[in-house]
PDB file of N, CA and C in Angstrom:
ATOM      1  N   GLY A   1     -61.835  20.978 -49.340  1.00 59.00           N
ATOM      2  CA  GLY A   1     -61.585  19.934 -50.052  1.00 59.00           C
ATOM      3  C   GLY A   1     -60.463  20.112 -51.044  1.00 59.00           C
ATOM      4  N   GLY A   2     -59.975  18.915 -51.564  1.00 73.00           N
ATOM      5  CA  GLY A   2     -59.038  18.955 -52.604  1.00 73.00           C
ATOM      6  C   GLY A   2     -59.676  19.108 -54.155  1.00 73.00           C
ATOM      7  N   ARG A   3     -58.785  18.821 -54.998  1.00 81.00           N
ATOM      8  CA  ARG A   3     -59.192  18.855 -56.227  1.00 81.00           C
ATOM      9  C   ARG A   3     -59.907  17.676 -56.685  1.00 81.00           C
ATOM     10  N   THR A   4     -60.769  17.827 -57.652  1.00 87.00           N
ATOM     11  CA  THR A   4     -61.643  16.654 -57.985  1.00 87.00           C
ATOM     12  C   THR A   4     -61.507  16.521 -59.585  1.00 87.00           C
ATOM     13  N   CYS A   5     -61.771  15.203 -60.037  1.00 93.00           N
ATOM     14  CA  CYS A   5     -61.786  14.851 -61.504  1.00 93.00           C
ATOM     15  C   CYS A   5     -62.998  14.146 -61.684  1.00 93.00           C
ATOM     16  N   THR A   6     -63.808  14.435 -62.651  1.00 95.00           N
ATOM     17  CA  THR A   6     -64.999  13.679 -63.181  1.00 95.00           C
ATOM     18  C   THR A   6     -64.885  13.357 -64.420  1.00 95.00           C
ATOM     19  N   LEU A   7     -65.111  12.029 -64.827  1.00 96.00           N
ATOM     20  CA  LEU A   7     -65.042  11.576 -66.086  1.00 96.00           C
ATOM     21  C   LEU A   7     -66.502  11.296 -66.654  1.00 96.00           C
ATOM     22  N   TYR A   8     -67.035  12.068 -67.538  1.00 96.00           N
ATOM     23  CA  TYR A   8     -68.430  11.659 -68.006  1.00 96.00           C
ATOM     24  C   TYR A   8     -68.023  10.578 -69.224  1.00 96.00           C
ATOM     25  N   TYR A   9     -68.499   9.548 -69.214  1.00 95.00           N
ATOM     26  CA  TYR A   9     -68.195   8.559 -70.207  1.00 95.00           C
ATOM     27  C   TYR A   9     -69.428   8.054 -71.016  1.00 95.00           C
ATOM     28  N   GLY A  10     -69.553   8.438 -72.181  1.00 95.00           N
ATOM     29  CA  GLY A  10     -70.791   8.440 -72.742  1.00 95.00           C
ATOM     30  C   GLY A  10     -70.682   7.207 -74.024  1.00 95.00           C
ATOM     31  N   VAL A  11     -71.645   6.469 -73.988  1.00 95.00           N
ATOM     32  CA  VAL A  11     -71.681   5.280 -75.116  1.00 95.00           C
ATOM     33  C   VAL A  11     -73.263   5.278 -75.539  1.00 95.00           C
ATOM     34  N   ARG A  12     -73.337   4.392 -76.771  1.00 95.00           N
ATOM     35  CA  ARG A  12     -74.689   4.129 -77.123  1.00 95.00           C
ATOM     36  C   ARG A  12     -75.253   3.031 -76.392  1.00 95.00           C
ATOM     37  N   THR A  13     -74.662   1.899 -75.983  1.00 95.00           N
ATOM     38  CA  THR A  13     -75.030   0.785 -75.503  1.00 95.00           C
ATOM     39  C   THR A  13     -74.057   0.390 -74.320  1.00 95.00           C
ATOM     40  N   VAL A  14     -74.721  -0.622 -73.483  1.00 92.00           N
ATOM     41  CA  VAL A  14     -73.826  -1.120 -72.633  1.00 92.00           C
ATOM     42  C   VAL A  14     -72.526  -1.952 -73.210  1.00 92.00           C
ATOM     43  N   ASP A  15     -72.905  -2.450 -74.173  1.00 94.00           N
ATOM     44  CA  ASP A  15     -71.789  -3.318 -75.153  1.00 94.00           C
ATOM     45  C   ASP A  15     -70.747  -2.536 -75.654  1.00 94.00           C
ATOM     46  N   ASP A  16     -70.946  -1.076 -75.716  1.00 94.00           N
ATOM     47  CA  ASP A  16     -70.024  -0.136 -76.407  1.00 94.00           C
ATOM     48  C   ASP A  16     -69.199   0.380 -75.392  1.00 94.00           C
ATOM     49  N   MET A  17     -69.310   0.094 -74.088  1.00 93.00           N
ATOM     50  CA  MET A  17     -68.357   0.805 -72.990  1.00 93.00           C
ATOM     51  C   MET A  17     -67.193  -0.304 -72.588  1.00 93.00           C
ATOM     52  N   PRO A  18     -66.060   0.067 -73.188  1.00 92.00           N
ATOM     53  CA  PRO A  18     -64.863  -0.600 -72.714  1.00 92.00           C
ATOM     54  C   PRO A  18     -64.395   0.049 -71.513  1.00 92.00           C
ATOM     55  N   TYR A  19     -63.419  -0.600 -70.844  1.00 94.00           N
ATOM     56  CA  TYR A  19     -62.669  -0.215 -69.642  1.00 94.00           C
ATOM     57  C   TYR A  19     -63.616  -0.166 -68.486  1.00 94.00           C
ATOM     58  N   VAL A  20     -64.934  -0.845 -68.644  1.00 92.00           N
ATOM     59  CA  VAL A  20     -65.535  -0.748 -67.283  1.00 92.00           C
ATOM     60  C   VAL A  20     -64.816  -1.488 -66.092  1.00 92.00           C
ATOM     61  N   SER A  21     -64.109  -2.357 -66.375  1.00 95.00           N
ATOM     62  CA  SER A  21     -63.326  -3.121 -65.205  1.00 95.00           C
ATOM     63  C   SER A  21     -62.231  -2.254 -64.701  1.00 95.00           C
ATOM     64  N   LYS A  22     -61.976  -1.173 -65.317  1.00 97.00           N
ATOM     65  CA  LYS A  22     -61.058  -0.126 -64.782  1.00 97.00           C
ATOM     66  C   LYS A  22     -61.702   0.818 -63.973  1.00 97.00           C
ATOM     67  N   PHE A  23     -62.944   0.956 -64.111  1.00 96.00           N
ATOM     68  CA  PHE A  23     -63.647   1.962 -63.429  1.00 96.00           C
ATOM     69  C   PHE A  23     -63.499   2.113 -61.771  1.00 96.00           C
ATOM     70  N   PRO A  24     -63.389   0.877 -61.173  1.00 97.00           N
ATOM     71  CA  PRO A  24     -63.039   0.901 -59.789  1.00 97.00           C
ATOM     72  C   PRO A  24     -61.553   1.419 -59.363  1.00 97.00           C
ATOM     73  N   GLU A  25     -60.686   1.166 -60.367  1.00 97.00           N
ATOM     74  CA  GLU A  25     -59.292   1.529 -60.214  1.00 97.00           C
ATOM     75  C   GLU A  25     -59.316   3.077 -60.121  1.00 97.00           C
ATOM     76  N   TRP A  26     -59.881   3.583 -61.428  1.00 96.00           N
ATOM     77  CA  TRP A  26     -59.833   4.819 -61.547  1.00 96.00           C
ATOM     78  C   TRP A  26     -60.573   5.731 -60.434  1.00 96.00           C
ATOM     79  N   GLU A  27     -61.637   5.171 -59.796  1.00 96.00           N
ATOM     80  CA  GLU A  27     -62.290   5.781 -58.774  1.00 96.00           C
ATOM     81  C   GLU A  27     -61.490   5.905 -57.566  1.00 96.00           C
ATOM     82  N   ALA A  28     -60.642   4.716 -57.271  1.00 95.00           N
ATOM     83  CA  ALA A  28     -59.774   4.545 -56.074  1.00 95.00           C
ATOM     84  C   ALA A  28     -58.639   5.661 -56.312  1.00 95.00           C
ATOM     85  N   LEU A  29     -58.394   5.998 -57.648  1.00 94.00           N
ATOM     86  CA  LEU A  29     -57.385   6.972 -57.792  1.00 94.00           C
ATOM     87  C   LEU A  29     -57.932   8.539 -57.465  1.00 94.00           C
ATOM     88  N   GLY A  30     -59.149   8.755 -57.442  1.00 93.00           N
ATOM     89  CA  GLY A  30     -59.675   9.759 -57.409  1.00 93.00           C
ATOM     90  C   GLY A  30     -60.566  10.444 -58.358  1.00 93.00           C
ATOM     91  N   VAL A  31     -60.877   9.545 -59.400  1.00 95.00           N
ATOM     92  CA  VAL A  31     -61.711   9.858 -60.614  1.00 95.00           C
ATOM     93  C   VAL A  31     -63.191   9.449 -60.543  1.00 95.00           C
ATOM     94  N   GLN A  32     -63.927  10.481 -60.276  1.00 95.00           N
ATOM     95  CA  GLN A  32     -65.553  10.010 -60.262  1.00 95.00           C
ATOM     96  C   GLN A  32     -65.883   9.580 -61.683  1.00 95.00           C
ATOM     97  N   VAL A  33     -66.370   8.454 -61.693  1.00 96.00           N
ATOM     98  CA  VAL A  33     -66.523   8.084 -63.196  1.00 96.00           C
ATOM     99  C   VAL A  33     -68.414   8.066 -63.411  1.00 96.00           C
ATOM    100  N   VAL A  34     -68.659   8.811 -64.354  1.00 97.00           N
ATOM    101  CA  VAL A  34     -70.123   9.042 -64.588  1.00 97.00           C
ATOM    102  C   VAL A  34     -70.474   8.454 -65.863  1.00 97.00           C
ATOM    103  N   PRO A  35     -70.730   7.137 -66.039  1.00 97.00           N
ATOM    104  CA  PRO A  35     -70.970   6.434 -67.229  1.00 97.00           C
ATOM    105  C   PRO A  35     -72.599   6.970 -67.708  1.00 97.00           C
ATOM    106  N   VAL A  36     -72.596   7.175 -68.978  1.00 97.00           N
ATOM    107  CA  VAL A  36     -74.032   7.425 -69.560  1.00 97.00           C
ATOM    108  C   VAL A  36     -74.327   6.690 -70.669  1.00 97.00           C
ATOM    109  N   VAL A  37     -75.316   6.084 -70.835  1.00 97.00           N
ATOM    110  CA  VAL A  37     -75.824   5.288 -72.085  1.00 97.00           C
ATOM    111  C   VAL A  37     -77.060   5.954 -72.701  1.00 97.00           C
ATOM    112  N   SER A  38     -76.754   6.183 -74.048  1.00 96.00           N
ATOM    113  CA  SER A  38     -77.843   7.062 -74.823  1.00 96.00           C
ATOM    114  C   SER A  38     -78.885   5.977 -75.252  1.00 96.00           C
ATOM    115  N   GLN A  39     -78.616   4.792 -75.599  1.00 95.00           N
ATOM    116  CA  GLN A  39     -79.766   3.784 -76.046  1.00 95.00           C
ATOM    117  C   GLN A  39     -79.657   2.554 -75.179  1.00 95.00           C
ATOM    118  N   PRO A  40     -80.231   2.907 -73.780  1.00 93.00           N
ATOM    119  CA  PRO A  40     -80.327   1.780 -72.923  1.00 93.00           C
ATOM    120  C   PRO A  40     -81.309   0.595 -73.069  1.00 93.00           C
ATOM    121  N   ASP A  41     -82.214   0.726 -74.048  1.00 92.00           N
ATOM    122  CA  ASP A  41     -83.133  -0.037 -74.372  1.00 92.00           C
ATOM    123  C   ASP A  41     -82.808  -1.028 -75.467  1.00 92.00           C
ATOM    124  N   VAL A  42     -81.734  -0.671 -76.111  1.00 90.00           N
ATOM    125  CA  VAL A  42     -81.093  -1.654 -77.220  1.00 90.00           C
ATOM    126  C   VAL A  42     -80.715  -2.931 -76.496  1.00 90.00           C
ATOM    127  N   VAL A  43     -81.362  -4.089 -77.161  1.00 88.00           N
ATOM    128  CA  VAL A  43     -80.905  -5.436 -76.706  1.00 88.00           C
ATOM    129  C   VAL A  43     -79.331  -5.678 -76.946  1.00 88.00           C
ATOM    130  N   CYS A  44     -78.622  -5.867 -75.950  1.00 88.00           N
ATOM    131  CA  CYS A  44     -77.154  -5.980 -76.163  1.00 88.00           C
ATOM    132  C   CYS A  44     -76.913  -7.594 -76.365  1.00 88.00           C
ATOM    133  N   GLU A  45     -75.889  -7.847 -77.094  1.00 90.00           N
ATOM    134  CA  GLU A  45     -75.247  -9.275 -77.365  1.00 90.00           C
ATOM    135  C   GLU A  45     -74.898  -9.828 -76.122  1.00 90.00           C
ATOM    136  N   SER A  46     -74.533  -9.067 -75.022  1.00 88.00           N
ATOM    137  CA  SER A  46     -74.173  -9.581 -73.892  1.00 88.00           C
ATOM    138  C   SER A  46     -75.121 -10.040 -72.873  1.00 88.00           C
ATOM    139  N   GLY A  47     -76.238  -9.443 -73.250  1.00 89.00           N
ATOM    140  CA  GLY A  47     -77.548  -9.506 -72.359  1.00 89.00           C
ATOM    141  C   GLY A  47     -77.547  -8.604 -71.127  1.00 89.00           C
ATOM    142  N   ALA A  48     -76.526  -7.696 -71.053  1.00 87.00           N
ATOM    143  CA  ALA A  48     -76.379  -6.591 -70.087  1.00 87.00           C
ATOM    144  C   ALA A  48     -77.705  -5.629 -70.063  1.00 87.00           C
ATOM    145  N   VAL A  49     -78.109  -5.478 -68.986  1.00 88.00           N
ATOM    146  CA  VAL A  49     -79.252  -4.400 -68.808  1.00 88.00           C
ATOM    147  C   VAL A  49     -78.611  -3.293 -68.069  1.00 88.00           C
ATOM    148  N   TRP A  50     -78.814  -2.026 -68.422  1.00 93.00           N
ATOM    149  CA  TRP A  50     -78.338  -0.811 -67.923  1.00 93.00           C
ATOM    150  C   TRP A  50     -79.430  -0.289 -66.881  1.00 93.00           C
ATOM    151  N   GLY A  51     -78.815   0.005 -65.620  1.00 93.00           N
ATOM    152  CA  GLY A  51     -79.610   0.635 -64.644  1.00 93.00           C
ATOM    153  C   GLY A  51     -79.088   2.269 -64.251  1.00 93.00           C
ATOM    154  N   GLY A  52     -78.012   2.440 -64.955  1.00 95.00           N
ATOM    155  CA  GLY A  52     -77.371   3.853 -64.491  1.00 95.00           C
ATOM    156  C   GLY A  52     -77.868   5.027 -65.221  1.00 95.00           C
ATOM    157  N   ARG A  53     -77.213   6.151 -65.399  1.00 97.00           N
ATOM    158  CA  ARG A  53     -77.749   7.318 -65.993  1.00 97.00           C
ATOM    159  C   ARG A  53     -77.940   7.065 -67.586  1.00 97.00           C
ATOM    160  N   THR A  54     -78.854   7.621 -68.148  1.00 97.00           N
ATOM    161  CA  THR A  54     -79.232   7.470 -69.660  1.00 97.00           C
ATOM    162  C   THR A  54     -79.295   9.035 -70.221  1.00 97.00           C
ATOM    163  N   GLY A  55     -79.255   8.869 -71.472  1.00 96.00           N
ATOM    164  CA  GLY A  55     -79.308  10.150 -72.279  1.00 96.00           C
ATOM    165  C   GLY A  55     -77.991  10.428 -72.709  1.00 96.00           C
ATOM    166  N   TYR A  56     -77.393  11.593 -72.707  1.00 95.00           N
ATOM    167  CA  TYR A  56     -76.116  12.281 -73.319  1.00 95.00           C
ATOM    168  C   TYR A  56     -75.329  12.608 -72.357  1.00 95.00           C
ATOM    169  N   VAL A  57     -74.060  12.904 -72.514  1.00 94.00           N
ATOM    170  CA  VAL A  57     -72.978  13.258 -71.758  1.00 94.00           C
ATOM    171  C   VAL A  57     -73.443  14.844 -71.352  1.00 94.00           C
ATOM    172  N   GLN A  58     -73.770  15.461 -72.392  1.00 94.00           N
ATOM    173  CA  GLN A  58     -73.974  17.060 -72.111  1.00 94.00           C
ATOM    174  C   GLN A  58     -75.367  17.162 -71.201  1.00 94.00           C
ATOM    175  N   ASN A  59     -76.241  16.208 -71.397  1.00 94.00           N
ATOM    176  CA  ASN A  59     -77.455  16.473 -70.407  1.00 94.00           C
ATOM    177  C   ASN A  59     -77.057  16.074 -69.044  1.00 94.00           C
ATOM    178  N   ALA A  60     -76.211  14.968 -68.779  1.00 96.00           N
ATOM    179  CA  ALA A  60     -75.776  14.558 -67.320  1.00 96.00           C
ATOM    180  C   ALA A  60     -74.792  15.782 -66.774  1.00 96.00           C
ATOM    181  N   LEU A  61     -73.905  16.456 -67.604  1.00 95.00           N
ATOM    182  CA  LEU A  61     -73.410  17.603 -67.050  1.00 95.00           C
ATOM    183  C   LEU A  61     -74.138  18.733 -66.824  1.00 95.00           C
ATOM    184  N   GLU A  62     -75.176  19.044 -67.533  1.00 94.00           N
ATOM    185  CA  GLU A  62     -76.207  19.986 -67.329  1.00 94.00           C
ATOM    186  C   GLU A  62     -76.836  19.676 -65.835  1.00 94.00           C
ATOM    187  N   GLU A  63     -77.282  18.300 -65.660  1.00 96.00           N
ATOM    188  CA  GLU A  63     -77.890  18.168 -64.403  1.00 96.00           C
ATOM    189  C   GLU A  63     -77.114  18.186 -63.254  1.00 96.00           C
ATOM    190  N   ASP A  64     -75.704  17.898 -63.431  1.00 96.00           N
ATOM    191  CA  ASP A  64     -74.793  17.919 -62.234  1.00 96.00           C
ATOM    192  C   ASP A  64     -74.335  19.229 -62.114  1.00 96.00           C
ATOM    193  N   GLY A  65     -74.250  20.316 -63.217  1.00 94.00           N
ATOM    194  CA  GLY A  65     -73.679  21.620 -62.891  1.00 94.00           C
ATOM    195  C   GLY A  65     -72.132  21.501 -62.828  1.00 94.00           C
ATOM    196  N   VAL A  66     -71.415  22.777 -62.891  1.00 92.00           N
ATOM    197  CA  VAL A  66     -70.150  22.844 -62.544  1.00 92.00           C
ATOM    198  C   VAL A  66     -69.889  23.581 -61.282  1.00 92.00           C
ATOM    199  N   ALA A  67     -69.288  22.801 -60.168  1.00 87.00           N
ATOM    200  CA  ALA A  67     -69.298  23.322 -58.952  1.00 87.00           C
ATOM    201  C   ALA A  67     -68.638  24.680 -58.653  1.00 87.00           C
ATOM    202  N   ILE A  68     -67.428  24.802 -59.348  1.00 90.00           N
ATOM    203  CA  ILE A  68     -66.475  26.005 -59.377  1.00 90.00           C
ATOM    204  C   ILE A  68     -66.053  26.228 -60.895  1.00 90.00           C
ATOM    205  N   PRO A  69     -66.745  27.057 -61.545  1.00 93.00           N
ATOM    206  CA  PRO A  69     -66.495  27.208 -62.927  1.00 93.00           C
ATOM    207  C   PRO A  69     -65.195  27.770 -63.008  1.00 93.00           C
ATOM    208  N   ARG A  70     -64.675  28.844 -62.061  1.00 91.00           N
ATOM    209  CA  ARG A  70     -63.582  29.633 -62.501  1.00 91.00           C
ATOM    210  C   ARG A  70     -62.194  28.566 -62.078  1.00 91.00           C
ATOM    211  N   ASN A  71     -62.458  27.522 -61.502  1.00 92.00           N
ATOM    212  CA  ASN A  71     -61.212  26.716 -61.175  1.00 92.00           C
ATOM    213  C   ASN A  71     -61.427  25.397 -61.758  1.00 92.00           C
ATOM    214  N   SER A  72     -62.272  25.356 -62.829  1.00 94.00           N
ATOM    215  CA  SER A  72     -62.499  23.998 -63.690  1.00 94.00           C
ATOM    216  C   SER A  72     -61.984  24.056 -65.058  1.00 94.00           C
ATOM    217  N   GLY A  73     -61.706  22.868 -65.656  1.00 93.00           N
ATOM    218  CA  GLY A  73     -61.296  22.682 -66.846  1.00 93.00           C
ATOM    219  C   GLY A  73     -61.867  21.466 -67.377  1.00 93.00           C
ATOM    220  N   ALA A  74     -61.770  21.298 -68.831  1.00 95.00           N
ATOM    221  CA  ALA A  74     -62.262  20.082 -69.534  1.00 95.00           C
ATOM    222  C   ALA A  74     -61.497  19.757 -70.587  1.00 95.00           C
ATOM    223  N   LEU A  75     -61.335  18.399 -70.761  1.00 93.00           N
ATOM    224  CA  LEU A  75     -60.457  17.787 -71.767  1.00 93.00           C
ATOM    225  C   LEU A  75     -61.520  16.874 -72.299  1.00 93.00           C
ATOM    226  N   MET A  76     -61.997  17.017 -73.489  1.00 93.00           N
ATOM    227  CA  MET A  76     -63.050  16.275 -74.295  1.00 93.00           C
ATOM    228  C   MET A  76     -62.594  15.567 -75.569  1.00 93.00           C
ATOM    229  N   CYS A  77     -63.051  14.335 -75.673  1.00 93.00           N
ATOM    230  CA  CYS A  77     -62.697  13.340 -76.794  1.00 93.00           C
ATOM    231  C   CYS A  77     -64.104  12.976 -77.141  1.00 93.00           C
ATOM    232  N   GLY A  78     -64.468  12.938 -78.295  1.00 90.00           N
ATOM    233  CA  GLY A  78     -65.951  12.429 -78.810  1.00 90.00           C
ATOM    234  C   GLY A  78     -66.195  13.047 -80.112  1.00 90.00           C
ATOM    235  N   VAL A  79     -67.630  13.053 -80.427  1.00 91.00           N
ATOM    236  CA  VAL A  79     -68.208  13.609 -81.495  1.00 91.00           C
ATOM    237  C   VAL A  79     -68.216  15.137 -81.473  1.00 91.00           C
ATOM    238  N   LYS A  80     -68.096  15.677 -82.456  1.00 91.00           N
ATOM    239  CA  LYS A  80     -67.977  17.181 -82.608  1.00 91.00           C
ATOM    240  C   LYS A  80     -69.275  17.734 -81.905  1.00 91.00           C
ATOM    241  N   GLY A  81     -70.437  17.342 -82.299  1.00 91.00           N
ATOM    242  CA  GLY A  81     -71.590  17.995 -81.709  1.00 91.00           C
ATOM    243  C   GLY A  81     -71.569  17.948 -80.228  1.00 91.00           C
ATOM    244  N   MET A  82     -71.300  16.834 -79.645  1.00 92.00           N
ATOM    245  CA  MET A  82     -71.105  16.684 -78.031  1.00 92.00           C
ATOM    246  C   MET A  82     -70.178  17.688 -77.722  1.00 92.00           C
ATOM    247  N   CYS A  83     -69.029  17.829 -78.117  1.00 93.00           N
ATOM    248  CA  CYS A  83     -67.780  18.459 -77.815  1.00 93.00           C
ATOM    249  C   CYS A  83     -68.288  20.059 -77.817  1.00 93.00           C
ATOM    250  N   GLU A  84     -68.981  20.250 -78.973  1.00 92.00           N
ATOM    251  CA  GLU A  84     -69.318  21.789 -78.908  1.00 92.00           C
ATOM    252  C   GLU A  84     -70.470  22.105 -78.086  1.00 92.00           C
ATOM    253  N   SER A  85     -71.336  21.217 -77.784  1.00 93.00           N
ATOM    254  CA  SER A  85     -72.250  21.451 -76.790  1.00 93.00           C
ATOM    255  C   SER A  85     -71.892  21.551 -75.438  1.00 93.00           C
ATOM    256  N   VAL A  86     -70.965  20.826 -74.995  1.00 94.00           N
ATOM    257  CA  VAL A  86     -70.393  20.672 -73.826  1.00 94.00           C
ATOM    258  C   VAL A  86     -69.440  21.998 -73.727  1.00 94.00           C
ATOM    259  N   LYS A  87     -68.667  22.346 -74.358  1.00 94.00           N
ATOM    260  CA  LYS A  87     -67.934  23.578 -74.501  1.00 94.00           C
ATOM    261  C   LYS A  87     -68.592  24.766 -74.317  1.00 94.00           C
ATOM    262  N   SER A  88     -69.756  25.004 -74.946  1.00 94.00           N
ATOM    263  CA  SER A  88     -70.583  26.029 -74.850  1.00 94.00           C
ATOM    264  C   SER A  88     -71.183  26.241 -73.588  1.00 94.00           C
ATOM    265  N   MET A  89     -71.799  25.093 -72.900  1.00 94.00           N
ATOM    266  CA  MET A  89     -72.339  24.866 -71.641  1.00 94.00           C
ATOM    267  C   MET A  89     -71.437  25.125 -70.599  1.00 94.00           C
ATOM    268  N   LEU A  90     -70.072  24.850 -70.659  1.00 95.00           N
ATOM    269  CA  LEU A  90     -69.241  25.119 -69.620  1.00 95.00           C
ATOM    270  C   LEU A  90     -68.682  26.749 -69.766  1.00 95.00           C
ATOM    271  N   GLU A  91     -68.564  27.110 -70.991  1.00 94.00           N
ATOM    272  CA  GLU A  91     -68.263  28.506 -71.035  1.00 94.00           C
ATOM    273  C   GLU A  91     -69.235  29.479 -70.462  1.00 94.00           C
ATOM    274  N   ASP A  92     -70.517  28.884 -70.724  1.00 94.00           N
ATOM    275  CA  ASP A  92     -71.632  29.846 -70.320  1.00 94.00           C
ATOM    276  C   ASP A  92     -71.808  29.787 -68.780  1.00 94.00           C
ATOM    277  N   ALA A  93     -71.339  28.630 -68.248  1.00 94.00           N
ATOM    278  CA  ALA A  93     -71.264  28.607 -66.741  1.00 94.00           C
ATOM    279  C   ALA A  93     -70.036  29.238 -66.045  1.00 94.00           C
ATOM    280  N   GLY A  94     -69.121  29.622 -66.949  1.00 95.00           N
ATOM    281  CA  GLY A  94     -67.940  30.612 -66.517  1.00 95.00           C
ATOM    282  C   GLY A  94     -66.651  29.922 -66.397  1.00 95.00           C
ATOM    283  N   VAL A  95     -66.647  28.627 -66.939  1.00 95.00           N
ATOM    284  CA  VAL A  95     -65.190  28.104 -67.245  1.00 95.00           C
ATOM    285  C   VAL A  95     -64.488  28.890 -68.412  1.00 95.00           C
ATOM    286  N   PHE A  96     -63.246  29.171 -68.161  1.00 94.00           N
ATOM    287  CA  PHE A  96     -62.408  29.943 -69.041  1.00 94.00           C
ATOM    288  C   PHE A  96     -62.209  29.195 -70.277  1.00 94.00           C
ATOM    289  N   GLU A  97     -62.375  29.864 -71.377  1.00 90.00           N
ATOM    290  CA  GLU A  97     -62.329  29.222 -72.707  1.00 90.00           C
ATOM    291  C   GLU A  97     -60.958  28.569 -72.933  1.00 90.00           C
ATOM    292  N   GLY A  98     -59.902  29.059 -72.433  1.00 93.00           N
ATOM    293  CA  GLY A  98     -58.490  28.281 -72.740  1.00 93.00           C
ATOM    294  C   GLY A  98     -58.620  27.086 -71.828  1.00 93.00           C
ATOM    295  N   ARG A  99     -59.405  26.865 -70.963  1.00 94.00           N
ATOM    296  CA  ARG A  99     -59.285  25.445 -70.092  1.00 94.00           C
ATOM    297  C   ARG A  99     -60.281  24.449 -70.753  1.00 94.00           C
ATOM    298  N   VAL A 100     -60.732  24.600 -71.874  1.00 94.00           N
ATOM    299  CA  VAL A 100     -61.816  23.688 -72.382  1.00 94.00           C
ATOM    300  C   VAL A 100     -60.995  23.243 -73.596  1.00 94.00           C
ATOM    301  N   LEU A 101     -60.610  21.995 -73.777  1.00 94.00           N
ATOM    302  CA  LEU A 101     -59.725  21.410 -74.914  1.00 94.00           C
ATOM    303  C   LEU A 101     -60.492  20.277 -75.316  1.00 94.00           C
ATOM    304  N   THR A 102     -60.547  20.258 -76.823  1.00 90.00           N
ATOM    305  CA  THR A 102     -61.113  19.101 -77.335  1.00 90.00           C
ATOM    306  C   THR A 102     -60.217  18.253 -78.368  1.00 90.00           C
ATOM    307  N   ASN A 103     -60.634  17.284 -78.939  1.00 86.00           N
ATOM    308  CA  ASN A 103     -59.859  16.432 -79.660  1.00 86.00           C
ATOM    309  C   ASN A 103     -59.808  16.839 -81.157  1.00 86.00           C
ATOM    310  N   PHE A 104     -60.267  17.921 -81.679  1.00 77.00           N
ATOM    311  CA  PHE A 104     -60.192  18.291 -82.974  1.00 77.00           C
ATOM    312  C   PHE A 104     -59.926  19.787 -82.837  1.00 77.00           C
TER     313      PHE A 104
END
């Protein structure tokens, strides 16, 4: 197989998830989009009900695992606690430290 790209996209509620309309386009370009909602039971103004993955990005990544750590990298943008947790998880899995980049 060729290279893969997975985007873990975490938000509090469905209403906090911009770019949803772009997900099919991104997936057509080879990006697997994994949206994760941390507060799926919050009633949204839009009336949207979430049926996808719930919890936090780091939990979803832990559940999915890293297929080939030595050949993997990560670019993270988000709150510091999430980034630190994911960075630690990736490094523990065997992803090289220099291939884990954050927004701070």
